[in-house]
Coordinates of C-alpha atoms and ligand atoms in Angstrom, one line a residue:
M1 CA 0.0 0.0 0.0
D2 CA 1.3 3.5 -0.8
F3 CA 1.9 5.6 2.2
S4 CA 0.0 8.4 0.5
V5 CA -3.2 6.4 1.1
V6 CA -2.5 6.3 4.9
A7 CA -1.5 9.9 5.0
G8 CA -4.7 10.7 3.1
M9 CA -6.7 8.9 5.8
F10 CA -5.0 10.9 8.5
D11 CA -5.7 14.1 6.7
R12 CA -9.4 13.2 6.4
L13 CA -9.5 12.2 10.1
E14 CA -8.0 15.5 11.1
S15 CA -10.7 17.5 9.3
T16 CA -13.5 16.1 11.4
S17 CA -14.2 16.0 15.1
S18 CA -17.3 13.8 14.9
R19 CA -16.6 10.4 16.4
L20 CA -19.1 8.7 14.1
E21 CA -17.6 10.3 11.0
M22 CA -14.1 9.3 12.1
A23 CA -15.1 5.7 12.6
D24 CA -16.7 5.6 9.1
I25 CA -13.6 7.1 7.5
M26 CA -11.3 4.5 9.2
A27 CA -13.7 1.6 8.4
D28 CA -13.5 2.5 4.8
Y29 CA -9.7 2.4 4.7
F30 CA -9.4 -0.6 7.0
S31 CA -11.7 -2.8 4.9
K32 CA -9.4 -2.2 1.9
A33 CA -6.1 -3.0 3.7
G34 CA -4.4 -6.4 4.0
P35 CA -4.1 -7.8 7.6
G36 CA -0.4 -6.8 8.0
E37 CA -1.1 -3.3 6.6
L38 CA -4.2 -3.0 8.8
K39 CA -2.1 -3.6 11.9
S40 CA 0.4 -0.9 11.0
M41 CA -2.4 1.5 10.1
V42 CA -4.0 1.0 13.5
Y43 CA -0.8 1.6 15.4
L44 CA 0.3 4.5 13.3
S45 CA -3.1 6.2 13.7
Q46 CA -2.1 6.5 17.4
G47 CA 1.4 7.6 16.5
R48 CA 3.1 4.3 17.4
L49 CA 4.7 1.2 15.8
G50 CA 3.1 -1.3 18.2
P51 CA 0.8 -1.6 21.2
E52 CA 0.9 1.2 23.8
F53 CA 2.5 -1.0 26.4
A54 CA 5.4 -2.3 24.3
T55 CA 6.6 0.4 21.9
K56 CA 9.8 2.2 22.0
E57 CA 9.8 6.0 21.9
F58 CA 11.3 7.5 18.7
G59 CA 13.6 9.6 20.8
M60 CA 13.5 12.6 18.5
A61 CA 13.0 16.1 20.0
D62 CA 11.4 18.8 17.8
R63 CA 14.8 20.3 17.1
L64 CA 16.2 17.1 15.7
V65 CA 13.2 16.7 13.5
L66 CA 13.8 20.3 12.2
K67 CA 17.4 19.4 11.4
A68 CA 16.2 16.5 9.2
I69 CA 13.8 18.9 7.5
S70 CA 16.5 21.5 6.7
F71 CA 18.8 18.7 5.6
T72 CA 16.2 17.6 3.1
S73 CA 14.9 21.0 2.0
G74 CA 18.2 22.8 1.8
D75 CA 17.0 25.6 4.1
T76 CA 19.2 26.9 6.8
D77 CA 18.6 25.6 10.4
A78 CA 17.8 29.2 11.4
A79 CA 15.1 29.6 8.7
T80 CA 13.6 26.2 9.6
E81 CA 13.5 27.1 13.3
A82 CA 12.0 30.5 12.6
L83 CA 9.2 28.8 10.7
W84 CA 8.7 26.4 13.6
F85 CA 8.3 29.3 16.0
E86 CA 5.6 30.7 13.7
L87 CA 3.8 27.4 13.1
G88 CA 4.5 25.6 16.3
D89 CA 4.4 22.1 14.8
P90 CA 7.3 20.4 13.0
G91 CA 4.8 18.6 10.8
A92 CA 3.5 21.9 9.4
V93 CA 7.1 23.1 8.9
A94 CA 7.9 20.0 6.9
E95 CA 4.8 20.3 4.8
R96 CA 5.5 23.9 3.9
L97 CA 9.2 23.6 3.2
L98 CA 9.1 20.3 1.4
G99 CA 6.0 21.4 -0.6
R100 CA 8.1 24.2 -2.0
K101 CA 11.0 22.0 -2.8
K102 CA 9.0 19.3 -4.4
Q103 CA 8.0 21.5 -7.3
T104 CA 11.6 21.6 -8.4
T105 CA 12.6 18.0 -7.7
L106 CA 12.7 15.8 -10.8
F107 CA 12.7 12.4 -9.3
S108 CA 11.7 10.7 -6.1
E109 CA 10.7 7.2 -5.2
K110 CA 7.1 6.6 -4.1
L111 CA 6.9 5.7 -0.4
T112 CA 5.1 2.5 0.6
L113 CA 3.6 1.9 4.0
G114 CA 6.1 -1.0 4.4
R115 CA 9.1 1.3 3.8
V116 CA 7.8 3.9 6.2
I117 CA 7.4 1.2 9.0
E118 CA 10.9 -0.1 8.2
V119 CA 12.6 3.3 8.5
L120 CA 10.5 4.3 11.6
T121 CA 11.5 1.1 13.3
A122 CA 15.2 1.8 12.5
I123 CA 14.8 5.3 14.0
A124 CA 13.2 3.9 17.2
N125 CA 16.0 1.3 17.4
A126 CA 18.9 3.6 16.8
E127 CA 21.1 3.5 19.8
G128 CA 24.6 4.4 20.9
R129 CA 26.9 7.4 20.7
D130 CA 25.9 8.7 17.3
S131 CA 22.2 7.6 17.5
Q132 CA 21.0 11.2 17.2
D133 CA 22.8 11.7 13.9
K134 CA 21.6 8.3 12.7
K135 CA 18.0 9.1 13.6
M136 CA 18.2 12.4 11.8
K137 CA 19.6 10.9 8.6
L138 CA 17.1 8.1 8.5
L139 CA 14.3 10.6 8.8
A140 CA 15.8 12.9 6.2
N141 CA 15.9 9.8 3.9
L142 CA 12.2 9.3 4.4
L143 CA 11.4 13.0 3.9
H144 CA 13.4 13.0 0.7
N145 CA 10.8 10.7 -0.8
S146 CA 7.7 12.0 0.8
D147 CA 5.1 14.4 -0.6
P148 CA 4.1 17.3 1.7
V149 CA 1.2 15.6 3.4
E150 CA 3.2 12.4 4.0
A151 CA 6.0 14.6 5.5
R152 CA 3.5 16.3 7.8
Y153 CA 2.5 13.0 9.4
I154 CA 5.9 11.4 9.4
C155 CA 7.4 14.4 11.3
R156 CA 4.5 14.4 13.7
I157 CA 4.8 10.7 14.4
V158 CA 8.6 10.8 15.2
A159 CA 8.2 14.0 17.3
G160 CA 5.5 12.2 19.4
R161 CA 2.8 14.7 18.2
M162 CA 0.5 12.6 16.1
R163 CA -2.7 13.7 18.0
I164 CA -5.2 13.3 15.3
G165 CA -7.5 12.3 18.1
V166 CA -8.3 8.7 17.3
A167 CA -9.4 7.3 20.7
S168 CA -9.2 3.5 21.1
M169 CA -13.0 3.3 21.4
T170 CA -13.4 5.0 18.0
M171 CA -11.0 2.6 16.5
L172 CA -13.0 -0.3 17.9
D173 CA -16.1 1.2 16.3
A174 CA -14.3 1.4 13.0
L175 CA -13.2 -2.3 13.2
A176 CA -16.7 -3.4 14.0
I177 CA -18.1 -1.5 11.0
A178 CA -15.4 -2.8 8.7
F179 CA -15.3 -6.5 9.7
A180 CA -18.4 -7.4 11.8
E181 CA -21.8 -6.3 12.8
K182 CA -22.6 -3.4 15.1
S183 CA -23.9 -5.9 17.7
D184 CA -20.5 -7.6 17.8
R185 CA -18.9 -4.4 19.1
D186 CA -18.9 -5.7 22.8
E187 CA -17.0 -8.8 21.9
I188 CA -14.4 -6.9 20.0
E189 CA -14.0 -4.5 22.9
R190 CA -13.6 -7.4 25.3
A191 CA -10.7 -8.7 23.3
F192 CA -9.1 -5.3 23.4
N193 CA -9.7 -5.0 27.2
V194 CA -7.9 -8.2 28.0
T195 CA -4.9 -7.6 25.7
S196 CA -4.6 -3.8 25.4
D197 CA -3.5 -4.4 21.8
L198 CA -5.6 -2.9 19.1
G199 CA -3.4 -4.2 16.3
L200 CA -3.7 -7.7 17.5
V201 CA -7.5 -7.5 17.6
A202 CA -7.6 -5.8 14.2
E203 CA -5.5 -8.6 12.6
A204 CA -7.5 -11.3 14.2
L205 CA -10.7 -9.8 12.9
A206 CA -9.4 -9.3 9.4
T207 CA -8.0 -12.9 9.1
G208 CA -10.4 -15.0 11.2
G209 CA -13.4 -12.8 11.8
L210 CA -15.3 -12.8 15.1
D211 CA -14.4 -16.5 15.8
A212 CA -10.7 -15.5 16.0
V213 CA -11.6 -12.5 18.2
R214 CA -13.4 -14.9 20.6
E215 CA -10.2 -17.0 20.8
I216 CA -8.2 -14.0 22.2
K217 CA -7.6 -14.8 25.8
V218 CA -6.0 -13.2 28.9
G219 CA -2.3 -14.0 29.0
V220 CA 1.0 -13.0 30.5
G221 CA 2.7 -10.2 28.6
N222 CA -0.4 -8.4 27.6
P223 CA -1.6 -6.0 30.3
I224 CA -5.3 -6.2 31.1
K225 CA -7.2 -2.9 31.2
V226 CA -8.0 -2.2 34.8
M227 CA -11.3 -2.6 36.5
L228 CA -12.6 0.6 38.3
A229 CA -14.9 1.5 41.1
E230 CA -18.1 3.5 41.2
R231 CA -18.9 5.7 44.2
L232 CA -21.9 6.1 46.5
P233 CA -22.4 8.8 49.3
S234 CA -23.0 6.5 52.3
L235 CA -22.0 3.1 53.7
G236 CA -25.7 2.2 54.1
E237 CA -26.3 2.7 50.4
I238 CA -23.2 0.7 49.5
L239 CA -24.4 -2.2 51.6
G240 CA -27.9 -2.0 50.1
R241 CA -26.5 -2.0 46.6
M242 CA -24.3 -5.0 47.4
G243 CA -27.3 -7.0 48.6
G244 CA -26.7 -6.5 52.4
R245 CA -23.3 -8.2 52.5
C246 CA -20.0 -7.5 50.9
A247 CA -16.2 -7.5 51.3
L248 CA -14.6 -4.3 52.5
E249 CA -10.9 -3.5 51.9
Y250 CA -8.7 -0.7 52.9
K251 CA -8.2 1.7 50.0
Y252 CA -4.4 2.2 50.0
D253 CA -3.0 5.5 48.7
G254 CA -0.2 4.4 46.3
I255 CA 0.5 3.4 42.7
R256 CA -1.6 0.6 41.1
V257 CA 0.6 -2.1 39.7
Q258 CA -0.4 -5.1 37.5
A259 CA 2.3 -7.8 37.8
H260 CA 2.9 -10.4 35.0
I261 CA 5.0 -13.2 36.2
S262 CA 6.5 -16.0 34.0
P263 CA 9.6 -18.1 33.9
D264 CA 11.0 -15.4 31.6
G265 CA 10.8 -12.8 34.3
V266 CA 8.4 -10.3 35.9
K267 CA 7.0 -7.2 34.4
L268 CA 5.0 -4.5 36.2
Y269 CA 2.5 -2.2 34.4
S270 CA 0.9 0.9 35.6
R271 CA -2.8 1.6 35.1
R272 CA -1.8 3.6 32.1
L273 CA 0.1 0.6 30.7
E274 CA 3.5 2.1 31.3
D275 CA 6.3 -0.3 32.2
L276 CA 7.0 0.2 35.9
T277 CA 9.4 -2.8 36.1
P278 CA 12.6 -0.6 36.5
N279 CA 10.9 1.5 39.2
F280 CA 10.3 -1.4 41.6
P281 CA 13.2 -3.8 41.3
D282 CA 12.7 -4.9 45.0
I283 CA 9.1 -5.9 44.4
V284 CA 10.0 -7.6 41.1
E285 CA 12.5 -9.7 43.0
S286 CA 10.1 -10.7 45.8
L287 CA 7.4 -11.6 43.3
R288 CA 9.8 -13.7 41.3
E289 CA 11.2 -15.5 44.3
R290 CA 8.0 -16.1 46.3
C291 CA 5.5 -17.0 43.5
R292 CA 4.0 -20.5 43.7
H293 CA 2.9 -20.6 40.1
G294 CA 4.7 -20.7 36.7
T295 CA 2.7 -17.9 35.2
L296 CA 0.6 -15.5 37.1
I297 CA -1.1 -12.0 36.8
V298 CA -1.9 -10.2 40.0
E299 CA -2.8 -6.6 40.9
G300 CA -2.0 -4.5 43.9
E301 CA -1.2 -1.1 45.2
C302 CA 2.4 -0.2 45.9
V303 CA 2.7 2.0 49.0
A304 CA 5.6 3.7 50.6
V305 CA 6.3 2.5 54.1
D306 CA 8.4 3.8 57.0
P307 CA 11.2 1.2 57.4
E308 CA 11.3 1.7 61.2
T309 CA 7.6 1.6 62.1
E310 CA 6.2 -0.1 59.0
A311 CA 3.5 2.6 58.9
M312 CA 2.2 3.6 55.6
L313 CA 3.4 6.9 54.2
P314 CA 1.4 9.5 52.2
F315 CA 1.2 9.1 48.4
Q316 CA 3.9 11.8 47.7
N317 CA 6.6 9.4 49.0
V318 CA 5.9 6.6 46.5
T319 CA 5.8 9.0 43.6
L320 CA 9.6 9.4 44.1
R321 CA 9.8 5.9 42.7
R322 CA 8.3 7.1 39.4
R323 CA 11.4 9.0 38.4
K324 CA 13.5 7.9 35.4
H325 CA 17.0 8.2 36.8
N326 CA 18.9 7.3 39.9
M327 CA 16.5 4.5 40.7
A328 CA 19.0 2.8 43.0
E329 CA 18.9 5.8 45.3
A330 CA 15.1 6.0 45.2
V331 CA 14.9 2.3 46.0
M332 CA 17.1 2.8 49.1
K333 CA 15.3 6.0 50.2
V334 CA 11.7 4.9 49.7
P335 CA 11.0 1.3 50.8
V336 CA 7.6 0.1 49.5
R337 CA 5.2 -2.7 50.1
L338 CA 2.8 -4.2 47.6
F339 CA -0.7 -4.8 48.9
M340 CA -2.2 -7.3 46.5
F341 CA -6.0 -7.2 45.9
D342 CA -6.7 -9.4 42.9
L343 CA -5.6 -12.4 40.8
L344 CA -6.5 -12.4 37.1
Y345 CA -4.7 -15.4 35.7
A346 CA -2.7 -18.4 36.9
D347 CA -1.0 -21.2 34.9
G348 CA -3.3 -21.1 31.9
V349 CA -6.5 -20.4 33.8
D350 CA -8.4 -17.1 33.2
Y351 CA -9.6 -15.9 36.6
T352 CA -11.1 -12.7 35.3
V353 CA -14.3 -14.6 34.5
K354 CA -14.5 -16.1 38.1
P355 CA -16.3 -14.4 41.0
F356 CA -14.3 -12.3 43.4
P357 CA -14.3 -14.8 46.4
E358 CA -12.6 -17.4 44.1
R359 CA -10.0 -15.0 42.9
R360 CA -9.2 -13.8 46.4
A361 CA -8.8 -17.3 47.7
A362 CA -6.4 -18.1 44.8
L363 CA -4.5 -14.9 45.6
A364 CA -4.1 -15.8 49.2
D365 CA -2.3 -19.1 48.2
A366 CA -0.3 -17.7 45.3
F367 CA 2.7 -16.3 47.2
E368 CA 4.8 -16.8 50.3
L369 CA 3.6 -13.6 51.9
G370 CA 5.5 -11.3 54.3
G371 CA 7.9 -8.5 54.1
D372 CA 7.2 -6.3 51.1
L373 CA 4.5 -8.6 49.8
G374 CA 1.1 -8.5 51.5
L375 CA -2.6 -8.7 50.8
T376 CA -5.0 -5.8 51.2
H377 CA -6.7 -5.9 54.6
L378 CA -10.2 -7.4 54.0
E379 CA -13.3 -8.0 56.1
V380 CA -16.7 -9.4 55.1
V381 CA -19.4 -7.2 56.6
S382 CA -23.2 -7.4 56.7
S383 CA -24.2 -4.4 58.8
E384 CA -23.7 -0.6 58.7
G385 CA -22.1 -0.7 62.2
E386 CA -19.5 -3.2 61.1
A387 CA -18.8 -1.1 57.9
D388 CA -18.5 2.1 60.0
A389 CA -16.0 0.5 62.3
F390 CA -14.0 -0.8 59.3
F391 CA -13.9 2.6 57.7
D392 CA -12.6 4.2 60.9
G393 CA -9.9 1.6 61.1
A394 CA -8.9 2.4 57.5
L395 CA -8.6 6.1 58.3
A396 CA -6.6 5.4 61.4
K397 CA -4.1 3.5 59.3
K398 CA -3.8 6.6 57.0
C399 CA -5.7 5.0 54.1
E400 CA -7.7 7.1 51.7
G401 CA -10.9 5.3 52.5
I402 CA -12.3 1.9 51.7
M403 CA -13.3 -0.3 48.7
A404 CA -16.4 -2.4 48.9
K405 CA -16.4 -5.4 46.7
S406 CA -19.3 -7.6 45.6
L407 CA -19.2 -11.3 46.7
N408 CA -22.1 -12.3 44.5
D409 CA -21.9 -15.0 41.7
D410 CA -21.6 -12.3 39.0
S411 CA -18.6 -10.5 40.7
V412 CA -16.2 -11.1 37.8
Y413 CA -13.2 -8.9 37.0
R414 CA -14.7 -6.5 34.4
A415 CA -11.6 -5.4 32.5
G416 CA -11.6 -1.8 31.4
S417 CA -14.9 -0.8 33.0
R418 CA -16.2 1.1 35.9
G419 CA -19.1 -0.4 37.7
F420 CA -20.9 -1.1 41.0
L421 CA -19.2 -4.5 41.6
W422 CA -16.6 -2.3 43.3
I423 CA -17.7 0.9 45.1
K424 CA -15.3 3.3 46.7
Y425 CA -16.0 5.4 49.8
K426 CA -13.5 8.0 50.8
R427 CA -12.7 10.2 53.7
D428 CA -13.7 13.3 51.9
Y429 CA -17.3 12.0 51.5
R430 CA -17.8 12.5 55.2
S431 CA -16.6 16.0 55.4
D432 CA -18.3 19.1 54.1
L433 CA -16.1 19.1 51.0
A434 CA -17.2 17.4 47.9
D435 CA -15.0 14.5 46.7
T436 CA -11.8 15.2 44.9
F437 CA -11.8 15.2 41.1
D438 CA -9.1 14.2 38.7
L439 CA -9.1 17.0 36.1
V440 CA -7.3 17.5 32.8
V441 CA -5.5 20.7 32.0
V442 CA -6.8 22.2 28.7
G443 CA -5.6 25.8 29.0
A444 CA -3.4 28.1 31.0
F445 CA -3.6 31.8 32.0
H446 CA -0.5 34.0 32.4
G447 CA 0.2 35.0 35.9
R448 CA 0.2 38.6 37.2
G449 CA 2.0 40.3 40.1
K450 CA 3.9 37.7 42.1
R451 CA 3.2 35.1 39.4
A452 CA 4.3 37.3 36.4
G453 CA 6.3 35.3 33.9
L454 CA 4.7 32.1 35.1
Y455 CA 1.3 30.6 34.6
G456 CA -1.1 31.8 37.3
A457 CA -4.2 29.7 36.6
L458 CA -5.4 26.7 34.6
L459 CA -8.5 25.8 32.7
M460 CA -9.6 22.3 33.8
A461 CA -11.8 19.7 32.1
V462 CA -13.4 16.3 32.5
Y463 CA -13.7 13.6 29.9
D464 CA -16.8 12.4 28.2
E465 CA -16.5 8.7 27.5
D466 CA -19.4 8.7 25.1
T467 CA -18.2 11.4 22.7
G468 CA -14.4 11.2 23.4
R469 CA -14.5 15.0 24.1
Y470 CA -13.4 17.2 27.0
G471 CA -15.7 19.8 28.7
T472 CA -14.4 22.4 31.1
V473 CA -15.5 22.6 34.8
C474 CA -13.4 25.3 36.4
K475 CA -10.6 27.8 36.3
L476 CA -8.1 26.6 38.9
G477 CA -5.8 29.1 40.6
T478 CA -5.6 28.0 44.2
G479 CA -3.4 25.5 46.0
F480 CA -0.3 26.0 43.9
D481 CA 2.9 26.4 45.8
D482 CA 6.1 28.1 44.4
A483 CA 7.7 24.8 43.4
F484 CA 4.6 23.7 41.5
L485 CA 4.3 27.1 39.7
E486 CA 8.0 26.8 38.7
A487 CA 7.6 23.3 37.4
L488 CA 4.3 23.9 35.6
P489 CA 5.8 25.4 32.3
G490 CA 8.0 22.3 32.0
M491 CA 5.0 20.0 32.6
L492 CA 3.0 21.6 29.9
E493 CA 5.9 22.0 27.4
G494 CA 5.1 20.5 24.0
W495 CA 1.4 20.4 24.7
E496 CA 0.6 24.0 24.2
T497 CA -1.3 24.9 21.0
D498 CA -2.5 28.1 19.4
S499 CA -6.1 27.2 19.0
A500 CA -8.5 25.1 21.1
P501 CA -7.4 21.4 20.9
K502 CA -9.7 19.4 18.6
H503 CA -11.5 17.5 21.3
V504 CA -12.0 20.3 23.8
D505 CA -15.2 22.2 24.1
A506 CA -14.7 25.5 25.9
E507 CA -16.5 28.8 26.2
M508 CA -13.8 30.3 28.4
K509 CA -10.7 31.3 26.5
P510 CA -7.3 30.8 28.2
D511 CA -4.2 32.7 27.1
V512 CA -2.6 29.4 26.0
W513 CA -4.5 26.3 24.9
V514 CA -3.1 22.9 26.1
E515 CA -3.7 19.5 24.6
P516 CA -5.3 17.1 27.1
A517 CA -2.3 15.3 28.8
V518 CA -1.7 16.4 32.3
V519 CA -4.1 15.3 35.1
L520 CA -4.3 17.1 38.5
E521 CA -6.2 16.2 41.6
V522 CA -8.6 19.0 42.6
A523 CA -10.8 19.4 45.6
G524 CA -14.0 21.6 45.2
A525 CA -16.4 23.1 47.7
E526 CA -19.4 22.3 45.5
M527 CA -20.8 21.8 42.0
S528 CA -23.2 24.2 40.3
V529 CA -24.9 24.7 37.0
S530 CA -22.7 27.0 35.1
P531 CA -23.3 28.9 31.8
I532 CA -19.5 29.3 31.2
H533 CA -18.5 25.7 31.6
T534 CA -19.2 23.0 29.0
A535 CA -19.0 19.7 30.9
A536 CA -22.4 17.9 31.0
M537 CA -23.8 20.6 28.7
G538 CA -27.6 20.7 28.7
V539 CA -28.0 17.8 31.2
F540 CA -29.4 20.0 34.1
R541 CA -30.2 23.2 32.2
E542 CA -30.3 24.0 28.5
G543 CA -27.2 25.9 27.4
S544 CA -25.4 25.3 30.7
G545 CA -22.9 22.8 31.9
V546 CA -21.7 21.8 35.4
G547 CA -18.9 23.7 37.1
I548 CA -16.9 23.1 40.2
R549 CA -16.9 26.0 42.7
F550 CA -13.9 27.1 44.7
P551 CA -11.5 24.5 43.2
R552 CA -8.2 23.9 45.0
F553 CA -5.3 21.9 43.8
T554 CA -4.5 19.2 46.3
G555 CA -0.8 19.0 45.4
R556 CA -1.2 15.7 43.6
V557 CA -0.2 15.5 40.0
R558 CA -1.9 12.3 38.8
D559 CA 0.8 11.2 36.3
D560 CA -0.4 7.7 36.8
K561 CA -3.6 8.7 35.0
A562 CA -4.0 9.3 31.3
P563 CA -6.5 12.1 30.4
E564 CA -9.1 9.5 29.5
D565 CA -8.8 8.1 33.1
A566 CA -9.7 11.5 34.5
T567 CA -13.1 12.1 36.2
T568 CA -15.7 11.5 33.5
V569 CA -18.8 13.5 32.6
A570 CA -20.9 10.6 33.8
E571 CA -19.2 10.7 37.2
L572 CA -19.6 14.4 37.4
V573 CA -23.3 14.1 36.7
A574 CA -23.7 11.4 39.3
M575 CA -21.8 13.5 41.9
Y576 CA -23.9 16.5 41.2
R577 CA -27.1 14.5 41.6
M578 CA -25.6 13.2 44.9
Q579 CA -25.0 16.8 46.0
L580 CA -28.5 17.8 45.0
D581 CA -30.2 15.0 46.9
P582 CA -27.9 12.7 48.8
A583 CA -30.7 10.4 49.7
A584 CA -31.9 9.8 46.2
E585 CA -29.2 7.5 44.8
Ligands
AMP1 P1 -9.8 6.1 42.2 O1 -8.4 6.3 41.6 O2 -10.1 7.0 43.3 O3 -10.9 5.8 41.2 O4 -9.7 4.7 43.0 C1 -9.4 3.5 42.4 C2 -8.0 3.1 42.7 O5 -7.8 2.8 44.1 C3 -7.5 1.8 42.0 O6 -7.1 2.1 40.7 C4 -6.3 1.4 42.9 O7 -5.1 2.0 42.4 C5 -6.6 2.0 44.3 N1 -6.8 1.0 45.3 C6 -6.3 1.1 46.6 N2 -6.7 0.1 47.4 C7 -7.4 -0.7 46.6 C8 -8.1 -2.0 46.9 N3 -8.1 -2.5 48.1 N4 -8.8 -2.5 45.8 C9 -8.8 -2.0 44.6 N5 -8.2 -0.8 44.3 C10 -7.5 -0.2 45.3

């Protein structure tokens, strides 16, 4: 397949923001591709060469990409850079400069998708002392043979700025349209949720249809999309919803880890599917040494502990383990313990389809426990009094709150979904404050006075799972300390754009727009219907959304959450209903 076809698809996708239209466009192209080509198209649409959890970064900063562009176009580095300042996107620079050059070039070879993948792979794999130069020349070679639109996307892909806004859910819609019936969408999504690999699902569909998709199973090496909890405002309601009896567990305040153990080694994944293996070498070692199975997938929360007293330490401590360098020092300084709460797979058996009591029993036997490996504290309760006492115990141990888990026959592990089989209940629900929200930065306002030269406030949004769009809920300017304000420009670097990002709906105009990427935890006094905010637009009043009043940054940057994992519109709506009438849920 010519790469120009793929670039043409990206170009068409970029010109629409309707999820339905995007799915139709992709379905059209997907149905005409061979299975291998399809897989590459699926990955490239999200700016990668493979699944999210297993692809190498291209390792090309904007300036290196610009170098390759000037190398190909013959412009000076200074001229290319000046254009980059004007356009803000290396893809647009390449398109402009190479477009001009192409009119005078007599010969160039037509690029195929296969050739692009081959060179992009070589770029990602280039290592060693002169790797930067190698990457630059490989890219220049591709650009030499690309037309302007192809060059735009190639440059965006290597610079990590693809962002044509194709969410995985839209891709699944497209695959269902191209290769199955609409009613098969759930089965296709299931296969994605248990493998986190869209390319794999696409290839199976194209070669073996729905039967092949049904054969896709949970297995070591493919992270499973995590199960998430709903929330309710009181312990009484939680018990009622669970049928009068449920398991309660402490809700630990740490980093969620999914461990995949096999004779080849142990891998740890975050809830965003990042590889956390290098961050917890001590836990990796314990899991490997003390596992009683050949292959196993378990989940737990990694929490920092005081080495003297063994008391749990606040979340900020364990985040020191997320750094990229000097891990040995962080391991020494921040001892952690893994509190395991679920078992999803063991020696060829898929436990995700089994009820929670069976999974928990298998988990209790899976390891030699002790030291840095433990189980979450659990108690089965059947009265509000017992639940209250358990909750107080959790707070005394410095936990965030508790998790209630269903013990019923249908209490399977629902990969990739939020539901009432797990219900969270946090400390904040008891105070006057509303719960905390995980909000996405979509804009920034320049600071004044003491904050001049820095950002002074941020425009914050929630995510709408149904439309794939972001709606704003507040302007946040409280709770920032000096260190955070200093760090903020670096955190947002590379995400700023001149106009509103494609998937953001906003009435309020910030000084600088920001692509959805950074998630912050925010506490608010209350929610209210707001004509200037766009989240949950029209749900409670026509022409108005729901806003958060008196928002305050809690100090927690949720870098363990992707923007799609932020508080959703559906959650916001449920929380607002809870606030309006706490007894009605
Ligand atoms: P939230 O991020 O507030 O939606 O809460 C869900 C998160 O709580 C999960 O993703 C886990 O990281 C964490 N967690 C802490 N303790 C538990 C537990 N006992 N069971 C399940 N999740 C837990």
